[in-house]
XYZ file of C-alpha atoms in Angstrom:
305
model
C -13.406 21.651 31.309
C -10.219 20.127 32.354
C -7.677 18.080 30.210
C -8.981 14.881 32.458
C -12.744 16.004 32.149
C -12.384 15.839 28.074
C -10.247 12.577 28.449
C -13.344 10.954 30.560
C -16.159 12.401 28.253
C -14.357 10.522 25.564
C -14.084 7.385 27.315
C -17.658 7.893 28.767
C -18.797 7.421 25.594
C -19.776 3.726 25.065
C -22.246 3.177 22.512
C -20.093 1.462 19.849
C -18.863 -1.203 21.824
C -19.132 -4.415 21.856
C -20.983 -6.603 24.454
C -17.468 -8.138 25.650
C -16.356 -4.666 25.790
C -19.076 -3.132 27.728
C -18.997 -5.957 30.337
C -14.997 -5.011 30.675
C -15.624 -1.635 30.937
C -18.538 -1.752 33.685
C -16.224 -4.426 35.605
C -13.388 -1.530 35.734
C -15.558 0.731 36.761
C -16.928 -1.011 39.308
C -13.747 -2.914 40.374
C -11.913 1.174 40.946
C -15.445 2.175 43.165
C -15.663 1.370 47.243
C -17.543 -1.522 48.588
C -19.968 -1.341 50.835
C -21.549 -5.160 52.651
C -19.473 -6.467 50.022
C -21.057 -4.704 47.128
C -19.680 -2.057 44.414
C -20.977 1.468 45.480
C -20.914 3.604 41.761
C -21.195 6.924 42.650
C -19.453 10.176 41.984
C -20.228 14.096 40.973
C -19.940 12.719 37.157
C -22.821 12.885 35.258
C -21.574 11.433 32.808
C -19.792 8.873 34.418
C -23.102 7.253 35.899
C -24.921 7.569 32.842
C -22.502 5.001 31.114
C -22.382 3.176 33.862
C -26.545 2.651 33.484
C -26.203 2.245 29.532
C -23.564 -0.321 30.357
C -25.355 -1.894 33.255
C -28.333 -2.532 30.789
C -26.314 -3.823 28.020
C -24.161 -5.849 30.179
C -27.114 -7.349 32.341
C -30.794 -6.573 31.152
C -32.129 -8.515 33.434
C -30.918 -6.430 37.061
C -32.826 -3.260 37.499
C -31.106 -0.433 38.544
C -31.731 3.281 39.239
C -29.846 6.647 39.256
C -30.617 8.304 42.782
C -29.523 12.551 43.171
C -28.165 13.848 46.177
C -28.171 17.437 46.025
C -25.656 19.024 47.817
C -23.556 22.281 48.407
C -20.673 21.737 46.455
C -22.870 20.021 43.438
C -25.124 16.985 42.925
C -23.644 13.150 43.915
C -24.984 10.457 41.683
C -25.457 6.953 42.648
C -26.044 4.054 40.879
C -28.375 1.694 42.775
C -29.291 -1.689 42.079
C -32.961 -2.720 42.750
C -32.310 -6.381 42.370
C -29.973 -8.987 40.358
C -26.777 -8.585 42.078
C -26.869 -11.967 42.138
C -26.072 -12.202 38.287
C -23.156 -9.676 38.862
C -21.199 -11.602 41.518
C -21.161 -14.614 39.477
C -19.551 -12.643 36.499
C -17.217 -10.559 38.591
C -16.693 -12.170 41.450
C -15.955 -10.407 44.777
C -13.427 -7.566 42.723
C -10.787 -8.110 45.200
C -8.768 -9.802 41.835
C -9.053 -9.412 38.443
C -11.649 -11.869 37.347
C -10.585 -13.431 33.982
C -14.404 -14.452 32.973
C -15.062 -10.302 33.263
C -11.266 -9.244 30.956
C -10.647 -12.881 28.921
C -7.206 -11.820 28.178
C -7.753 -10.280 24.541
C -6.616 -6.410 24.314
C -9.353 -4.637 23.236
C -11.291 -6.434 26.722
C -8.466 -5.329 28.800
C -8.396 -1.988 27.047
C -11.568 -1.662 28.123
C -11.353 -2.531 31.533
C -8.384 0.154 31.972
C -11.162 2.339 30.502
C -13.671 1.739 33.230
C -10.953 1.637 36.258
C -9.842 5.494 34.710
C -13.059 7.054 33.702
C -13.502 6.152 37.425
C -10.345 7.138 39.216
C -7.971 8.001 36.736
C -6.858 11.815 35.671
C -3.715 13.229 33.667
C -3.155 16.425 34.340
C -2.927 19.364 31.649
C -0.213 18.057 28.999
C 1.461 22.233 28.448
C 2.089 21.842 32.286
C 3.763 18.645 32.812
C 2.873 14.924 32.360
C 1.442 13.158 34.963
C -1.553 10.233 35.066
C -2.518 8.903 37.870
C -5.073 5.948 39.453
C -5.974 6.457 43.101
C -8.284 3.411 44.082
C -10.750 3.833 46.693
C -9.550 0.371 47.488
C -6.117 0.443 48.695
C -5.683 -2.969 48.955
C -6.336 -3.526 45.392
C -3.925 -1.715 43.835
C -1.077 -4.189 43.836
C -3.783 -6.633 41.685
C -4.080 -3.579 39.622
C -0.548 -2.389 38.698
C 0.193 -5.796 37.815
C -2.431 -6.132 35.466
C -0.946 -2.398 33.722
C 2.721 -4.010 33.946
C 1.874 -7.177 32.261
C 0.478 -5.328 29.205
C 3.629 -3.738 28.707
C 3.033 -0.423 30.422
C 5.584 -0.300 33.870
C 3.630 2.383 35.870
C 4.655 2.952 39.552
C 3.179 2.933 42.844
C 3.271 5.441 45.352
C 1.279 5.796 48.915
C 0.181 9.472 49.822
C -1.855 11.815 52.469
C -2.649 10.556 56.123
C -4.525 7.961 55.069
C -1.276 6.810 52.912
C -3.864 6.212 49.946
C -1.819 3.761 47.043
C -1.714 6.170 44.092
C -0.746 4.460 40.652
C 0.981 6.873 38.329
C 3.052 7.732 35.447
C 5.311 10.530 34.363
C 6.639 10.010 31.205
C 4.558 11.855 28.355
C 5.744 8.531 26.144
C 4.183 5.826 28.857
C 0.527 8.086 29.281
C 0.397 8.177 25.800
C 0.722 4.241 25.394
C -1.950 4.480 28.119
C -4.753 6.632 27.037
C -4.357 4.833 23.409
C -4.785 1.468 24.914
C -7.984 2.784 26.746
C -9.339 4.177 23.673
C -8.613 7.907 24.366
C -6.502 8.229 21.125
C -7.053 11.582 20.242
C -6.108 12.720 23.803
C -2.943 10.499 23.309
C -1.960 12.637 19.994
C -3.058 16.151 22.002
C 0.274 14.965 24.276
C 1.978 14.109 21.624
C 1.560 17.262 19.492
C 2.225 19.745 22.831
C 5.480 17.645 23.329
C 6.771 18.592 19.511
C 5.625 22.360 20.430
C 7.732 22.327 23.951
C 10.349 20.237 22.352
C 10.815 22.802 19.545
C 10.246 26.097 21.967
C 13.400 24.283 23.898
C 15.314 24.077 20.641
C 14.656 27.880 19.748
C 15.806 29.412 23.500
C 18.710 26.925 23.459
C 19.841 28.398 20.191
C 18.551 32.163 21.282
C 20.692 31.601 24.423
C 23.581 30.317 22.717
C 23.660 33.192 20.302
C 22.564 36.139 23.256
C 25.822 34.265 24.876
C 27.948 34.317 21.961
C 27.104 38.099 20.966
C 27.871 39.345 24.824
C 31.262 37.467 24.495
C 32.173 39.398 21.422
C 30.661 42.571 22.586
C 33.152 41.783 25.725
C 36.165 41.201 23.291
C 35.503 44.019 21.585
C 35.471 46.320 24.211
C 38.736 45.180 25.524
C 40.218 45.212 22.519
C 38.825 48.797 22.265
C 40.483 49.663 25.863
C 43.554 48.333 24.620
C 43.836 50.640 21.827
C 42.936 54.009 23.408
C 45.623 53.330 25.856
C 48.578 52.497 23.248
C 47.411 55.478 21.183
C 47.241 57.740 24.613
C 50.441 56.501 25.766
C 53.175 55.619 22.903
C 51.025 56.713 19.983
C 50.002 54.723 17.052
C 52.969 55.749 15.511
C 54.861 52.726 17.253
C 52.893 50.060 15.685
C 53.568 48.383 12.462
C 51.515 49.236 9.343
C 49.552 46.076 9.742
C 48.888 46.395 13.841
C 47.969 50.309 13.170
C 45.590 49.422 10.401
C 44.108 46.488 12.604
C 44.196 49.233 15.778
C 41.934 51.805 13.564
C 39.651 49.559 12.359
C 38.773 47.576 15.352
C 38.616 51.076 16.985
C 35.824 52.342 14.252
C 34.088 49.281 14.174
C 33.332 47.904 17.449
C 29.858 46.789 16.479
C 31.456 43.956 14.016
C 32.776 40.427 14.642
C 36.031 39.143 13.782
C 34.731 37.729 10.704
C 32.761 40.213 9.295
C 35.998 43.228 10.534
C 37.684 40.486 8.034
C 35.959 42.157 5.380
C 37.276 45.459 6.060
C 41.028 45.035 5.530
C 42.229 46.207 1.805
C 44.521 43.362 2.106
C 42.831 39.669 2.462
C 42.887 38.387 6.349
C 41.673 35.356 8.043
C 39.796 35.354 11.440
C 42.776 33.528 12.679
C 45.091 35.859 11.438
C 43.186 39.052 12.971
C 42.758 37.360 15.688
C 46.602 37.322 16.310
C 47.136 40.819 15.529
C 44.286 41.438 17.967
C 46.568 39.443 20.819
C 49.476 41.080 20.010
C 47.692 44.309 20.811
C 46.590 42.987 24.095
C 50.192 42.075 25.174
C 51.490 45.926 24.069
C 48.721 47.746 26.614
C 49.478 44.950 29.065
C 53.163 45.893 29.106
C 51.922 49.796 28.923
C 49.741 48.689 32.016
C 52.947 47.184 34.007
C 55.214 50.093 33.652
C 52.324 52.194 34.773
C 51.393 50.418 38.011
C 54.949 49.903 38.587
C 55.824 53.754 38.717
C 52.892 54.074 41.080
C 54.162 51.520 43.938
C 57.517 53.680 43.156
């Protein structure tokens, strides 16, 4: 199953809620399905999706009768939930579901929780958090979706809109792992919610360990680098003029950088009989650097000669 398959089998779970609850969450569902003469159409390839939507039906309205018809198809089965009679009850709750009918969501959180619930078990999906973060709401209703982000803004949640495809469908979404996390807790999908939030600490620390792998890999190539030069350096002075024209302390410095080209400068610090600071080496080091420079001069001088 998919990360927005789990997230709906959660939510599609509604026997612990309350009546107000249950009448939020069938109004969201049937407020993000298409009309058809006027009427909700439930239907979708979810199975469990339309059984909630019957166990909510009943609790919400026992007295419509409704019915679960099975189209069997290629691709899968299509479920639709049909009412037999009673929509008369329904359109005086909800209205005609081109607004968001306060007698359906009376304002309190857990209602409008709920009716988030029902619009995203219907149209909603988030995609896999260990790939990136994205929720989305595409309404089979275009022209609804306006009413709808609204509603999400004013509950402290500012998702954007977008239009996509041919048919430049309004697509709700969200792309901060902080804001879909907000989300799926307010819609009761809490443990999904903390799944986001514990891949975030894994990427976030994964990030921290190649920053500091990089850091070092860069660091170690630089000295490797300096090493090697200073290495260069020294074979030519000792080719050329012979270590015999260096001072104790820049012949000493020569032979040991020379045998130990695997070290830093701090830990060739360690070598020296006499104490010396990384600073102090690190001069020496220079000073070396200018002598096979010079060497290097004369040489490419008596060439163009």
């Amino acid at each position: 199953m998919s990360f927005s398959s789990d997230i709906r089998a959660e939510l599609c779970d509604v026997h612990s809620l309350t009546l107000e609850q249950s009448v939020s969450v069938l109004y969201g569902i049937m407020f993000a399905s298409r009309s058809e003469n006027g009427r909700p159409v439930i239907q979708t390839e979810n199975l469990d999706l339309i059984n909630a939507a019957l166990e909510l039906m009943r609790t919400a309205f026992p007295g419509v009768h409704s019915e679960i018809v099975r189209l069997v198809k290629s691709s899968g089965s299509l479920y639709t939930l049909k009412l037999k009679s009673g929509w008369e009850q329904i359109a005086e709750r909800f209205g005609d579901l081109n607004s968001i009918n306060s007698r359906a969501v009376p304002g309190e959180d857990e209602c409008s929780g709920a009716f988030l619930r029902g619009v995203f078990i219907s149209c909603g999906s988030v995609t896999d958090p260990n790939k990136e973060y994205h929720l989305e709401l595409v309404l089979p209703e275009s022209s609804r979706s306006a009413t709808l982000l609204e509603f999400i803004t004013e509950h402290g949640m500012a998702m954007k809109q977008t239009r996509r495809g041919r048919a430049k469908r309004s697509v709700i979404y969200a792309k901060e792992s902080e804001l879909i996390e907000d989300f799926l807790t307010y819609i009761g999908a809490a443990n999904h919610s903390m799944e986001i939030m514990q891949v975030k600490i894994v990427k976030d620390f994964r990030n921290r360990v190649n920053r500091s792998v990089n850091c070092e890999n860069a660091n170690l190539d630089k000295t490797v680098a300096a090493s090697n030069k200073s290495a260069e350096d020294i074979r030519l002075i000792f080719s050329t003029i012979g270590e015999g024209s260096l001072s104790p302390e820049l012949r000493q410095t020569a032979r040991l950088r020379l045998e130990n080209q695997e070290l830093s400068l701090s830990e060739l610090c360690g070598m020296f009989t006499e104490p010396i600071t990384r600073s102090g080496l690190n001069h020496r080091l220079k000073k070396l650097s200018r002598i096979a420079d010079e060497i290097r001069s004369k040489q490419n001088n008596k060439k163009r000669l």
